């Protein structure tokens, strides 16, 4: 009975108490450590498969990566001049200068077993400069944010978790909206957009920078479907995350965003 | 205290069951993972009610929350209530055949996960009722093998 009351008290009153958070942060490292041990045989198998890949396959990959690198370098050349041009214009307009965001490379080490949540474990923590509230980027766009930081590991909440929502902007028209997680790994939902709004399938959604959590301009999702039922005041817009959330292990944590020095942790 | 009573077997099996939760599964299949920790807990309550009770259920629940990254105290109340029901009825349930026992476990799992889903709604943590039901069905199917394994290890190590 006492324990039951304790549970309910923790749940409803002391959920965000600093001491509870300390316990949870400590547990992040312990859980990550044990799950790494559990996963070690699987990782060993993967690296064994990697090590016996044929020479030609590796050569092909090197060639592909070199070509990709050349293309990206070519694009980066233009980027440098564009950035300086942009900086000059911004100086003319007297607005704050964009400094490049500082990125921490991390790997997704495991996924939370809770089927209702989209929580993943990252292998970088407070010791590497990760803090709560920092955005997490995948290969093609934003995938989530850090919610709980241990010393050497951290937990990130993906944007498709049904408790997650983020402010976005339609890249084409500049229209602002809130993209909510749907609980499905490949779908975000935008509700409460007037049925007459200019939004189409194929539109790119980028972070709008409102709210002070996510820096402006990272791609988030692409609109897949706009549903307007006759007589409804609002359209229901579905979007697919730009980065495949259930594939790929390498992510980037935006450690220092110049745009929001005073961003508040959750 | 002339003989070791091998109580560690209980805690080792519970820890092993919790490790099972950490095994990797594809994102969309996670709902089908049987709740082995709860099954192991129920087995030990049934077999040794004087050793394993509500306090152990509380600990298992807290460990599950920490593993899942859920708010603390989310899984414990359900497990504790199910354990309490089991403690009131263990003599009857021990006499059941395997099918009846599985059905009893089904009821206990429904109660414990129902309470968990209800608490999730209460504090606005996402709940997945249908994935929960699928997981419960998988769990109930796992009752017989888990009971057999734990029964053998209990006899082998002479836990009492």
XYZ file of C-alpha atoms in Angstrom:
426
model
C 0.000 0.000 0.000
C 2.791 2.360 0.957
C 4.714 1.403 -2.176
C 1.619 1.923 -4.294
C 1.129 5.397 -2.869
C 4.832 6.053 -3.430
C 4.463 5.084 -7.096
C 1.474 7.337 -7.614
C 3.180 10.187 -5.762
C 6.277 9.851 -7.941
C 4.149 9.687 -11.070
C 1.806 12.557 -10.416
C 3.703 14.923 -8.131
C 7.442 14.360 -8.290
C 7.764 13.341 -11.946
C 10.106 16.188 -12.805
C 11.706 16.500 -9.392
C 15.486 17.007 -9.747
C 16.190 13.910 -7.666
C 14.041 11.708 -9.955
C 15.809 13.124 -12.992
C 19.160 12.356 -11.372
C 18.114 8.734 -10.918
C 16.934 8.536 -14.524
C 20.151 10.130 -15.790
C 22.226 7.644 -13.843
C 20.125 4.834 -15.264
C 20.769 6.010 -18.832
C 24.425 5.001 -18.547
C 23.682 1.715 -16.772
C 21.040 0.716 -19.321
C 23.271 1.709 -22.233
C 26.147 -0.281 -20.773
C 24.069 -3.448 -20.254
C 22.393 -3.163 -23.634
C 25.809 -2.797 -25.247
C 26.792 -6.072 -23.604
C 23.573 -7.720 -24.812
C 24.133 -6.303 -28.294
C 27.832 -7.204 -28.452
C 27.271 -10.559 -30.211
C 25.103 -8.870 -32.865
C 27.701 -6.167 -33.413
C 30.446 -8.764 -33.602
C 28.457 -10.620 -36.264
C 28.012 -7.402 -38.245
C 31.689 -6.543 -38.100
C 32.554 -10.115 -39.090
C 30.329 -9.748 -42.167
C 31.951 -6.382 -42.893
C 35.441 -7.780 -42.659
C 34.784 -10.515 -45.221
C 33.263 -8.205 -47.809
C 34.939 -8.592 -51.143
C 37.666 -6.318 -52.404
C 35.706 -5.286 -55.468
C 32.700 -4.241 -53.408
C 34.950 -2.060 -51.283
C 36.614 -0.575 -54.350
C 33.213 0.221 -55.797
C 32.207 1.921 -52.606
C 35.408 3.980 -52.486
C 34.785 5.058 -56.051
C 31.201 5.996 -55.261
C 32.209 7.946 -52.184
C 34.957 9.758 -54.093
C 32.468 10.836 -56.733
C 29.986 11.917 -54.093
C 32.747 13.817 -52.340
C 33.668 15.611 -55.563
C 30.079 16.617 -56.180
C 29.675 17.853 -52.612
C 32.938 19.797 -52.771
C 31.749 21.425 -55.945
C 28.535 22.462 -54.235
C 30.449 23.649 -51.174
C 32.505 26.017 -53.330
C 29.357 27.860 -54.232
C 28.160 27.651 -50.651
C 31.175 29.561 -49.359
C 30.582 32.475 -51.673
C 26.854 32.404 -50.969
C 27.482 32.394 -47.220
C 29.740 35.399 -47.392
C 27.294 37.164 -49.655
C 24.497 36.359 -47.235
C 26.587 37.606 -44.325
C 27.182 40.891 -46.113
C 23.484 41.347 -46.758
C 22.695 40.528 -43.166
C 25.289 43.031 -42.012
C 23.595 45.599 -44.207
C 20.299 44.748 -42.564
C 21.896 44.992 -39.123
C 20.733 41.525 -38.096
C 22.640 38.955 -36.083
C 25.253 37.000 -38.017
C 24.859 33.266 -38.377
C 27.763 31.378 -36.923
C 28.080 27.771 -37.995
C 26.447 25.257 -35.687
C 28.758 22.980 -33.753
C 27.986 19.341 -34.398
C 28.717 16.222 -32.355
C 28.774 12.935 -34.276
C 26.954 10.154 -32.406
C 25.574 6.707 -33.059
C 22.195 5.266 -32.174
C 23.081 2.346 -29.931
C 19.617 0.999 -29.135
C 15.892 1.671 -29.309
C 13.635 1.822 -26.246
C 11.610 -1.403 -25.886
C 8.429 0.574 -25.199
C 6.329 0.097 -28.383
C 4.351 3.287 -27.791
C 7.408 5.535 -27.793
C 10.047 6.468 -30.317
C 12.992 6.864 -27.984
C 16.539 5.986 -28.961
C 19.802 5.757 -27.074
C 22.802 7.724 -28.350
C 26.378 6.871 -27.459
C 27.386 10.422 -26.526
C 26.576 12.138 -23.246
C 27.303 15.078 -20.994
C 31.037 14.308 -21.123
C 30.974 14.974 -24.885
C 28.995 18.194 -24.580
C 25.498 16.849 -25.163
C 22.754 18.694 -23.290
C 19.015 18.258 -22.924
C 16.998 19.998 -25.610
C 19.627 19.829 -28.335
C 18.356 18.909 -31.823
C 19.464 15.635 -33.435
C 20.065 15.459 -37.184
C 19.992 12.419 -39.451
C 21.510 12.146 -42.892
C 18.782 14.145 -44.629
C 17.231 16.244 -41.930
C 16.079 16.701 -38.377
C 15.148 13.487 -36.580
C 14.584 14.443 -32.950
C 15.867 16.054 -29.798
C 17.784 15.033 -26.696
C 15.538 14.442 -23.676
C 17.719 12.771 -21.051
C 21.484 13.002 -20.708
C 23.733 10.591 -18.859
C 27.447 11.013 -18.431
C 28.421 9.017 -21.532
C 25.072 8.265 -23.190
C 21.841 10.069 -23.821
C 18.252 9.445 -24.864
C 16.708 11.200 -27.832
C 13.003 11.538 -28.625
C 12.247 11.180 -32.343
C 9.974 13.679 -34.080
C 7.430 10.948 -34.868
C 6.770 10.124 -31.184
C 3.163 10.982 -30.476
C 4.235 13.237 -27.589
C 6.441 15.336 -29.870
C 5.599 18.446 -31.860
C 7.790 21.008 -33.535
C 7.292 24.342 -35.293
C 7.897 24.105 -39.036
C 7.653 26.268 -42.086
C 6.725 25.356 -45.644
C 9.869 26.070 -47.621
C 7.985 27.134 -50.742
C 5.508 29.563 -49.234
C 6.913 30.409 -45.830
C 3.692 29.219 -44.164
C 4.195 28.329 -40.492
C 2.658 25.290 -38.804
C 3.152 22.738 -36.040
C 4.164 19.219 -37.111
C 3.110 16.608 -34.573
C 4.389 13.079 -34.282
C 1.783 10.470 -35.179
C 3.230 7.430 -33.421
C 4.005 5.878 -36.833
C 7.678 5.916 -37.693
C 7.117 7.337 -41.193
C 4.439 9.978 -40.647
C 4.069 13.442 -39.156
C 0.713 15.218 -38.963
C -0.180 18.878 -39.271
C -3.583 19.680 -37.860
C -5.386 22.996 -37.624
C -4.420 24.366 -41.005
C -7.296 26.234 -42.627
C -8.716 24.245 -45.546
C -7.910 27.122 -47.875
C -4.211 27.154 -46.992
C -1.665 26.926 -49.777
C 0.055 23.601 -49.074
C 0.577 20.766 -51.533
C 1.948 17.251 -51.581
C 5.682 17.464 -52.220
C 6.252 20.640 -50.218
C 9.362 20.592 -48.043
C 8.896 21.440 -44.366
C 11.866 23.036 -42.618
C 12.289 24.049 -38.985
C 10.992 27.566 -38.531
C 13.139 28.466 -35.548
C 10.124 29.651 -33.568
C 9.962 28.385 -30.013
C 13.700 28.664 -29.541
C 14.400 24.928 -29.502
C 15.325 24.031 -33.080
C 17.504 26.334 -35.161
C 15.967 27.701 -38.333
C 16.297 25.982 -41.687
C 16.847 22.258 -41.144
C 14.705 20.057 -43.397
C 12.153 18.046 -41.404
C 9.706 16.329 -43.722
C 8.034 16.313 -47.096
C 4.269 16.656 -47.390
C 2.777 13.423 -48.719
C -0.936 14.003 -48.489
C -3.330 16.884 -47.947
C -6.771 15.774 -46.916
C -9.611 18.244 -47.059
C -12.972 16.756 -46.219
C -15.882 18.706 -47.668
C -17.318 21.001 -45.026
C -14.371 20.778 -42.652
C -12.696 23.962 -41.543
C -9.278 22.346 -41.250
C -7.125 20.269 -43.551
C -5.270 17.231 -42.257
C -1.772 17.208 -43.710
C 0.501 14.160 -43.554
C 4.233 14.387 -44.088
C 7.039 11.851 -44.301
C 10.227 12.611 -42.342
C 13.072 13.692 -44.634
C 15.472 11.327 -42.916
C 14.384 7.688 -42.608
C 14.082 7.383 -38.839
C 14.249 3.600 -38.607
C 17.327 3.293 -40.812
C 20.901 4.382 -40.334
C 22.763 4.663 -37.069
C 24.857 7.764 -37.519
C 23.400 11.015 -36.298
C 24.617 14.509 -35.473
C 23.763 16.413 -32.313
C 23.656 20.181 -32.780
C 25.696 21.113 -29.740
C 25.846 24.815 -30.052
C 23.432 26.755 -32.070
C 24.448 30.336 -32.534
C 20.843 31.347 -33.001
C 19.619 30.550 -29.526
C 22.179 31.075 -26.841
C 19.573 31.121 -24.123
C 17.476 28.134 -25.193
C 15.724 26.558 -22.250
C 16.181 22.882 -21.418
C 12.955 20.814 -21.163
C 20.732 -21.693 8.193
C 22.483 -24.956 7.569
C 22.012 -24.915 3.817
C 22.294 -22.230 1.228
C 18.829 -21.584 -0.119
C 19.972 -20.307 -3.502
C 17.714 -17.271 -3.353
C 20.049 -15.650 -5.859
C 18.479 -17.833 -8.571
C 15.270 -15.807 -8.226
C 17.009 -12.488 -8.681
C 19.291 -13.815 -11.427
C 16.300 -15.057 -13.414
C 14.481 -11.744 -12.967
C 17.589 -9.860 -14.125
C 17.940 -12.209 -17.078
C 14.307 -11.594 -17.990
C 14.928 -7.844 -17.885
C 17.945 -8.283 -20.180
C 15.618 -9.996 -22.659
C 13.845 -6.638 -22.958
C 17.048 -5.107 -24.301
C 17.339 -7.463 -27.284
C 17.029 -5.550 -30.546
C 13.799 -5.742 -32.564
C 12.642 -3.746 -35.602
C 10.790 -0.561 -34.614
C 7.331 -1.827 -35.587
C 7.725 -5.258 -34.016
C 8.542 -4.072 -30.533
C 4.906 -4.470 -29.510
C 5.136 -8.237 -30.001
C 7.893 -8.715 -27.440
C 6.624 -10.936 -24.607
C 6.892 -9.337 -21.187
C 9.242 -11.990 -19.853
C 10.071 -10.032 -16.695
C 6.421 -9.988 -15.618
C 6.062 -13.706 -16.416
C 9.149 -14.580 -14.367
C 7.836 -12.449 -11.531
C 4.439 -14.184 -11.637
C 6.120 -17.579 -11.671
C 8.156 -16.837 -8.563
C 5.147 -15.379 -6.750
C 3.245 -18.540 -7.576
C 6.046 -20.876 -6.578
C 7.526 -19.095 -3.562
C 4.997 -16.578 -2.238
C 6.943 -16.230 1.012
C 10.019 -14.982 -0.874
C 8.681 -12.926 -3.751
C 5.911 -10.436 -3.256
C 4.785 -6.902 -3.755
C 8.171 -5.339 -2.977
C 9.851 -7.433 -5.666
C 7.088 -6.459 -8.087
C 7.785 -2.823 -7.268
C 11.494 -3.279 -7.990
C 10.872 -5.080 -11.287
C 8.498 -2.291 -12.333
C 11.021 0.430 -11.529
C 13.734 -1.464 -13.437
C 11.399 -1.721 -16.446
C 10.715 2.012 -16.329
C 14.409 2.813 -16.212
C 15.100 0.491 -19.145
C 12.302 1.981 -21.220
C 13.099 5.561 -20.286
C 9.533 6.016 -19.048
C 8.585 8.203 -16.073
C 9.388 6.312 -12.873
C 6.527 4.403 -11.297
C 4.613 3.731 -14.510
C 4.834 -0.070 -14.579
C 4.999 -0.757 -10.852
C 1.366 -0.209 -9.743
C 0.007 -2.689 -12.308
C 2.577 -5.351 -11.473
C 2.011 -4.803 -7.742
C -1.753 -5.217 -8.034
C -1.414 -8.314 -10.202
C 1.073 -9.740 -7.673
C -1.341 -9.012 -4.841
C -4.129 -10.853 -6.656
C -1.763 -13.740 -7.247
C -0.803 -13.805 -3.566
C -4.463 -14.083 -2.578
C -5.105 -16.902 -5.066
C -1.825 -18.750 -5.483
C -3.036 -21.978 -3.896
C -5.925 -22.185 -6.310
C -3.888 -21.235 -9.391
C -1.222 -23.820 -8.556
C -3.852 -26.561 -8.958
C -4.826 -25.404 -12.452
C -3.686 -27.267 -15.553
C -1.482 -25.389 -18.027
C -4.322 -24.008 -20.120
C -6.178 -22.702 -17.092
C -2.966 -21.259 -15.730
C -2.308 -19.481 -19.017
C -5.785 -17.977 -18.841
C -5.153 -16.837 -15.274
C -1.899 -15.237 -16.460
C -3.824 -13.586 -19.295
C -6.153 -11.985 -16.765
C -3.223 -10.825 -14.607
C -1.400 -9.360 -17.611
C -4.565 -7.582 -18.755
C -4.958 -6.076 -15.306
C -1.349 -4.959 -15.000
C -1.046 -3.543 -18.487
C -4.521 -2.024 -18.290
C -3.479 -0.111 -15.198
C -0.298 0.950 -16.946
C -2.186 2.264 -19.997
C -4.604 4.046 -17.693
C -1.723 5.732 -15.834
C -0.132 6.649 -19.161
C -3.320 8.444 -20.161
C -3.364 10.087 -16.743
C 0.043 11.681 -17.191
C -0.134 12.148 -20.978
C 2.537 9.647 -21.962
C 1.750 7.995 -25.307
C 0.000 4.647 -24.958
C -0.325 1.912 -27.568
C -3.276 -0.207 -26.444
C -3.300 -2.486 -29.518
C 0.427 -3.140 -29.409
C -0.142 -3.846 -25.724
C -2.778 -6.489 -26.470
C -0.519 -8.162 -29.065
C 2.293 -8.196 -26.512
C 0.001 -9.744 -23.898
C -1.011 -12.532 -26.293
C 2.668 -13.251 -27.022
C 3.381 -13.198 -23.294
C 0.615 -15.671 -22.510
C 1.928 -18.016 -25.208
C 5.326 -17.817 -23.512
C 3.975 -18.746 -20.082
C 4.366 -22.522 -20.497
C 8.020 -22.496 -21.692
C 9.036 -19.927 -19.081
C 7.249 -21.801 -16.330
C 9.016 -24.996 -17.390
C 12.473 -23.394 -17.498
C 12.063 -21.682 -14.145
C 10.554 -24.793 -12.556
C 13.547 -26.853 -13.627
C 16.023 -24.272 -12.402
C 14.118 -23.979 -9.111
C 14.366 -27.721 -8.564
C 17.939 -27.948 -9.791
C 19.193 -25.242 -7.434
C 16.768 -26.254 -4.688
C 15.360 -22.796 -4.190
C 12.703 -22.733 -1.509
